[in-house]
Tab-separated table of C-alpha atoms in Angstrom:
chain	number	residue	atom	x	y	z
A	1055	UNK	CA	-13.028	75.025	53.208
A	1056	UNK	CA	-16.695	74.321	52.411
A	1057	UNK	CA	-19.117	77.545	52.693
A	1058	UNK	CA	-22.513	78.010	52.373
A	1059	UNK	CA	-24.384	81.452	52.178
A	1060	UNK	CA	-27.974	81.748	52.161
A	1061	UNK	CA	-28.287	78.496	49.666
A	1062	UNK	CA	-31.511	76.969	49.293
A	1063	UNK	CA	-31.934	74.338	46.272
A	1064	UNK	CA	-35.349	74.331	44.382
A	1065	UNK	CA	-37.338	71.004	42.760
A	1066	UNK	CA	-40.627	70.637	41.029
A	1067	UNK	CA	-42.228	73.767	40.697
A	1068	UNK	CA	-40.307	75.705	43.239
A	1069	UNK	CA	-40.560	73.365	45.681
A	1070	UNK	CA	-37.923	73.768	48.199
A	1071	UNK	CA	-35.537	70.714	49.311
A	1072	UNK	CA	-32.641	73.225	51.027
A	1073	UNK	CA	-34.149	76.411	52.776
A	1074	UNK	CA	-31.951	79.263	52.732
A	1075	UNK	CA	-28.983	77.468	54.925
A	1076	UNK	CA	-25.405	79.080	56.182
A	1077	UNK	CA	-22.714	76.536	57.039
A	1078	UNK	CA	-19.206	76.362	57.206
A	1079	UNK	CA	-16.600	73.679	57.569
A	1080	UNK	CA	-13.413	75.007	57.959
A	1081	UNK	CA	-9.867	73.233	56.531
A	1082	UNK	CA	-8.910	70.064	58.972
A	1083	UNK	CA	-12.281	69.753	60.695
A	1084	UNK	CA	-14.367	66.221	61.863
A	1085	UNK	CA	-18.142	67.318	60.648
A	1086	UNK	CA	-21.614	64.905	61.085
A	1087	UNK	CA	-24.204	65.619	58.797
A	1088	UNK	CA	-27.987	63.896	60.355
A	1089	UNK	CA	-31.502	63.788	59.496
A	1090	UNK	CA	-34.019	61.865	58.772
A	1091	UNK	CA	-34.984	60.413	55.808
A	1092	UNK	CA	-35.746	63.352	52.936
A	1093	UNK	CA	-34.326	66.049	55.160
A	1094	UNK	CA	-32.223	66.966	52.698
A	1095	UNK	CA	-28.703	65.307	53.489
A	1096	UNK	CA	-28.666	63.940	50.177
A	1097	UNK	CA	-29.345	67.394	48.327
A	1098	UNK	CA	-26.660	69.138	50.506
A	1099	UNK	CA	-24.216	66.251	49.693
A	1100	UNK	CA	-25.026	66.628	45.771
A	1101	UNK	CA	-24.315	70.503	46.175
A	1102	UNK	CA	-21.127	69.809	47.415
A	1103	UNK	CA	-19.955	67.734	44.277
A	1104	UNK	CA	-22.088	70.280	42.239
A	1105	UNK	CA	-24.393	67.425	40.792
A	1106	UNK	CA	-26.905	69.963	41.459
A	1107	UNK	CA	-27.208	73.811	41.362
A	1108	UNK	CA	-28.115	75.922	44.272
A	1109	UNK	CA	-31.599	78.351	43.677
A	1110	UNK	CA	-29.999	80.862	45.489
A	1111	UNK	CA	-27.089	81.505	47.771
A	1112	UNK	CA	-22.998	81.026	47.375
A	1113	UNK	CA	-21.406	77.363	47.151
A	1114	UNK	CA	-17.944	77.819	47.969
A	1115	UNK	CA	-16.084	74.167	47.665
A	1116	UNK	CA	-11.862	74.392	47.886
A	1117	UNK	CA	-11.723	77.600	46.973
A	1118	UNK	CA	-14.496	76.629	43.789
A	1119	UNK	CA	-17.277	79.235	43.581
A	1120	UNK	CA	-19.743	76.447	42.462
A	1121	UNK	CA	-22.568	78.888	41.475
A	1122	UNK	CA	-20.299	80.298	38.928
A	1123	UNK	CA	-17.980	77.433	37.724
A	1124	UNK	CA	-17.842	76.452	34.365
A	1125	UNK	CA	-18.458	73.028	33.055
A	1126	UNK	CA	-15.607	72.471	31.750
A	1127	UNK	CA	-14.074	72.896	35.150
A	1128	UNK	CA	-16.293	70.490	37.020
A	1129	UNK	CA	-13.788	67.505	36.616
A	1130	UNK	CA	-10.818	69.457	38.039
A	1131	UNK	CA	-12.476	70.472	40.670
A	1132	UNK	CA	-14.170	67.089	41.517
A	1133	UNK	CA	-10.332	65.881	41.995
A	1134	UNK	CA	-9.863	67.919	45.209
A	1135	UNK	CA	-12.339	65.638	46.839
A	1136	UNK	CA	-12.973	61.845	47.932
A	1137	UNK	CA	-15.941	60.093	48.318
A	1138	UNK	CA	-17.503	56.933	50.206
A	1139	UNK	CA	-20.540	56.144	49.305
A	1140	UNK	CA	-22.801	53.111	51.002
A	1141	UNK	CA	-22.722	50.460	48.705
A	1142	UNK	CA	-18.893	50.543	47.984
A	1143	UNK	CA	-19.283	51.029	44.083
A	1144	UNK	CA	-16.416	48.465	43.300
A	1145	UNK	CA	-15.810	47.220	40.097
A	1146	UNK	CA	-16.247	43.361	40.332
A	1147	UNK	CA	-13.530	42.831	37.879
A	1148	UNK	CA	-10.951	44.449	39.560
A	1149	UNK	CA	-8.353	43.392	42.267
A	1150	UNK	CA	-8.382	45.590	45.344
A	1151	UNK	CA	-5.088	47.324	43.885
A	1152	UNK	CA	-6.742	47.640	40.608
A	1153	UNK	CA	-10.056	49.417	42.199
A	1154	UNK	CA	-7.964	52.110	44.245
A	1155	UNK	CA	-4.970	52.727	40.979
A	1156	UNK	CA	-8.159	53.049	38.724
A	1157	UNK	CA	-8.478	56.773	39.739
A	1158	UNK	CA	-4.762	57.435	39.276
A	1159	UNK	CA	-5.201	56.026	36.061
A	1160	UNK	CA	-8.169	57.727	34.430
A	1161	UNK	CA	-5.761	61.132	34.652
A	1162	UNK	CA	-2.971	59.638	33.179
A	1163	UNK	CA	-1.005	59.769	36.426
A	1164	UNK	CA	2.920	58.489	36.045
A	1165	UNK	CA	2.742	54.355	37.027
A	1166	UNK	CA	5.791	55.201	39.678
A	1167	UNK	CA	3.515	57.946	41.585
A	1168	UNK	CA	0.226	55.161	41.085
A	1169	UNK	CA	2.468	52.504	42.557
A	1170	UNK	CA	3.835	54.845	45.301
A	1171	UNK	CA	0.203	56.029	46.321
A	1172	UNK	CA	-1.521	53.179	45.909
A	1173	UNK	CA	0.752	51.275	48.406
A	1174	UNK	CA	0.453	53.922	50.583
A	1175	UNK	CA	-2.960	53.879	50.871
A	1176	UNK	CA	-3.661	50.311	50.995
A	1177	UNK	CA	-1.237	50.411	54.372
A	1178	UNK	CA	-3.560	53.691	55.637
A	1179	UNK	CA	-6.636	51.543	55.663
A	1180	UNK	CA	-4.863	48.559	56.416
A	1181	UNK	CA	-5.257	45.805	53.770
A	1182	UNK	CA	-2.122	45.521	52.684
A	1183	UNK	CA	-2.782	41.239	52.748
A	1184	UNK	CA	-5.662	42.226	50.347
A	1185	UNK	CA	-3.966	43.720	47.277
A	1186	UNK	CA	-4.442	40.848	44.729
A	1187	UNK	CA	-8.163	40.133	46.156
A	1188	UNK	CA	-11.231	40.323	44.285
A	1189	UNK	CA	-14.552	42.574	46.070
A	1190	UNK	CA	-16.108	39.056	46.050
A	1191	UNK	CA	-13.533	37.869	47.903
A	1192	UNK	CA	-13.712	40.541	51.139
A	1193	UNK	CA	-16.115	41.253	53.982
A	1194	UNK	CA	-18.232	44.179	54.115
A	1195	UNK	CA	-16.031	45.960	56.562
A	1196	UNK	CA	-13.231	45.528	54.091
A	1197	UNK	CA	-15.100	46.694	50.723
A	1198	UNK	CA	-15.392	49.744	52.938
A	1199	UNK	CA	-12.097	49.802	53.589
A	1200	UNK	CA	-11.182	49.472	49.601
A	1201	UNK	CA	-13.765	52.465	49.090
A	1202	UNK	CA	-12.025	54.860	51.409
A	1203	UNK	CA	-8.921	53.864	49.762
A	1204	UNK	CA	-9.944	54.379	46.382
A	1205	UNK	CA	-11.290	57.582	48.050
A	1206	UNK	CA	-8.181	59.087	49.311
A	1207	UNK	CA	-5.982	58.115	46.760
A	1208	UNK	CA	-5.665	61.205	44.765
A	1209	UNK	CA	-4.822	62.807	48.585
A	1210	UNK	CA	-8.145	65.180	48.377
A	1211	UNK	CA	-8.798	68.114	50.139
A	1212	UNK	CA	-11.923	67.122	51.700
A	1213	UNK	CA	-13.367	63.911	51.975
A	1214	UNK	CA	-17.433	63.015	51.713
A	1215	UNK	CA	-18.540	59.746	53.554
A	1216	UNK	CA	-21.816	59.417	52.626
A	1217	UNK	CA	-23.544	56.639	55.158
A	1218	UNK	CA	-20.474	54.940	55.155
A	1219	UNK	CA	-21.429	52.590	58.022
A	1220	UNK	CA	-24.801	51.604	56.367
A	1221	UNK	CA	-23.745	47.913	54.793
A	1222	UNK	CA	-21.714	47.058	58.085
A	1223	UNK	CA	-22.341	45.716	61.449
A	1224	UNK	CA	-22.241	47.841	64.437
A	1225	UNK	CA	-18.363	46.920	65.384
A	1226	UNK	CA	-17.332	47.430	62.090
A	1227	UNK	CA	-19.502	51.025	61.784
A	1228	UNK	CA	-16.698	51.766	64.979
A	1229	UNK	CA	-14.141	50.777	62.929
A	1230	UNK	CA	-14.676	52.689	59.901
A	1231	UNK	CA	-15.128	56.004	62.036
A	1232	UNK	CA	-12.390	55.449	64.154
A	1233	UNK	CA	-10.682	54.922	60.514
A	1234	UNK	CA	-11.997	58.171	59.498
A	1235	UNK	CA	-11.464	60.238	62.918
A	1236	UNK	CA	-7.584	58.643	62.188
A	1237	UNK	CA	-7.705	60.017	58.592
A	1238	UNK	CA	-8.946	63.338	59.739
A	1239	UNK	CA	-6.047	63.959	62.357
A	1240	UNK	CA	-3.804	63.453	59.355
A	1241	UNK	CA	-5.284	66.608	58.242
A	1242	UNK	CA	-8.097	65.625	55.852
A	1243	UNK	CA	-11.127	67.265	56.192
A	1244	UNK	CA	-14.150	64.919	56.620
A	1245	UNK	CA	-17.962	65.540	56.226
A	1246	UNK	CA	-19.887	62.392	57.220
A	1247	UNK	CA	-23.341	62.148	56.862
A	1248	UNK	CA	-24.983	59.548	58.962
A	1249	UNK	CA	-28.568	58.303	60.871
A	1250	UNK	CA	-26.738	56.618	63.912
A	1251	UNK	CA	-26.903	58.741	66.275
A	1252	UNK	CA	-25.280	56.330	68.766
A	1253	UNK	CA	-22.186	56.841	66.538
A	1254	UNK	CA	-22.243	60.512	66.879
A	1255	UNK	CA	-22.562	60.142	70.649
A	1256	UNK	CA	-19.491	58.174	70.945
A	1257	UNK	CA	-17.195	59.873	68.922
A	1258	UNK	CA	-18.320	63.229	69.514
A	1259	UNK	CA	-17.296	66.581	67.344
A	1260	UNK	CA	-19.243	68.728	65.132
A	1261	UNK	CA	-22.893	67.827	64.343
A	1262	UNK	CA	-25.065	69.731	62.119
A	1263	UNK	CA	-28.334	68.704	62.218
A	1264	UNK	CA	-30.973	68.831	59.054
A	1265	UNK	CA	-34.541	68.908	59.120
A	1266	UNK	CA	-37.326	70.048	56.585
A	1267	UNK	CA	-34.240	71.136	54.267
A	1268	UNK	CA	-33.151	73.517	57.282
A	1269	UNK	CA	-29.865	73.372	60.138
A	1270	UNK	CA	-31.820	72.904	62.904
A	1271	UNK	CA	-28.919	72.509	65.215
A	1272	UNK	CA	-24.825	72.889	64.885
A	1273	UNK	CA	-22.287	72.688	67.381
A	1274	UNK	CA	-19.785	70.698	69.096
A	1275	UNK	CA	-21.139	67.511	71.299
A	1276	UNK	CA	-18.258	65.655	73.811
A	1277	UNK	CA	-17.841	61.791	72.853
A	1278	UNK	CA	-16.384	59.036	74.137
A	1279	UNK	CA	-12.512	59.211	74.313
A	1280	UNK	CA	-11.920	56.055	74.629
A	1281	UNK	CA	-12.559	55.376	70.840
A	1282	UNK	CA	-8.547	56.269	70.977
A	1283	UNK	CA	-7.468	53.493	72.038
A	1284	UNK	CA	-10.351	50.554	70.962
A	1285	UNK	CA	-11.235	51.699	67.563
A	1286	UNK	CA	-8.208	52.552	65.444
């Protein structure tokens, strides 16, 4: 569960980016993040992986109270979540396999469990044709594809997508958030933050708007249904 209490987030000179903001994201949901640029999607995203420190208010991440965790802590705690960032962040050098076992194998997990989960995921995002591939070598749509991979591989409790759809055209942006929605059913939770709006309004769910470092709207909007059937 993410929950946030009062939090605002203060830069040069007491500036304010985040104003005093209350949200909560409860275990298994589907949650947009939009707002223009500098609204303060970034900041919010940054508090989540505590790369920075609220002002004031409570951070509550997993079960982490980030306002009170210790450094040494910070790695542990960044393991119970996944993240997809815009430009991929693939290492050139690396097969497709390679990218996604990486993670596995920075914490020393056992090769059987790395070779288990890594297969597994590959067949989740469906690239299991891609395996011995180079980042070079793919589309956009499918360096996504190798991000969320990488993403979910160490099965997180909550997964950030942060613009995931920005590098790819608009039938591929379907794709990906079908690929998500898919993901989420599974029981993942999934905070996206995203400009296209046209996005939101097709797939519908829980939007929480930003503006001025403030939720200037939350709640559920209908979508389009039929993203069922044509986009996973």
């Amino acid at each position: 569960m993410v929950e946030l209490k009062n939090v605002s987030v203060a830069y040069n000179k007491g500036q304010n980016v985040i104003k005093g903001i209350d949200i909560k994201i409860e275990d298994g949901d589907f949650t947009f993040i939009v707002g223009a640029s500098g609204a303060g999607k970034s900041t919010l995203i940054k508090l989540l992986l505590k790369e920075v420190d609220a002002s004031d208010g409570t951070v509550m991440v997993n079960g982490y109270n980030l306002r009170t965790l210790k450094r040494a802590r910070i790695p542990k705690f960044r393991r119970t979540i996944g993240v997809v960032f815009q430009d991929f962040r693939l290492i050139p050098t690396m097969t497709v396999y390679e990218n996604i076992a990486f993670v596995l194998r920075v914490i020393n997990a056992p090769r059987s469990y790395i070779k288990k989960r890594v297969s597994y995921v590959i067949g989740l995002v469906g690239l299991q044709n891609k395996t011995k591939s180079y980042p070079t070598e793919l589309s956009g749509g499918e360096q996504q594809r190798v991000a969320l991979a990488r993403a979910l591989v160490n099965d997180p409790k909550l997964l950030i997508a942060d613009e995931p759809t920005g590098n790819v055209d608009p039938e591929l942006s379907h794709e990906i958030v079908g690929l998500l929605k898919a993901i989420n059913q599974c029981g993942t939770t999934v905070v996206m933050v995203t400009h296209e709006h046209e996005l939101v309004k097709h797939f519908g769910g829980r939007l929480i708007n930003i503006n001025q470092g403030t939720v200037i709207y939350d709640d559920i909007i209908d979508g389009d249904d039929s993203y069922m059937e044509e986009d996973v």
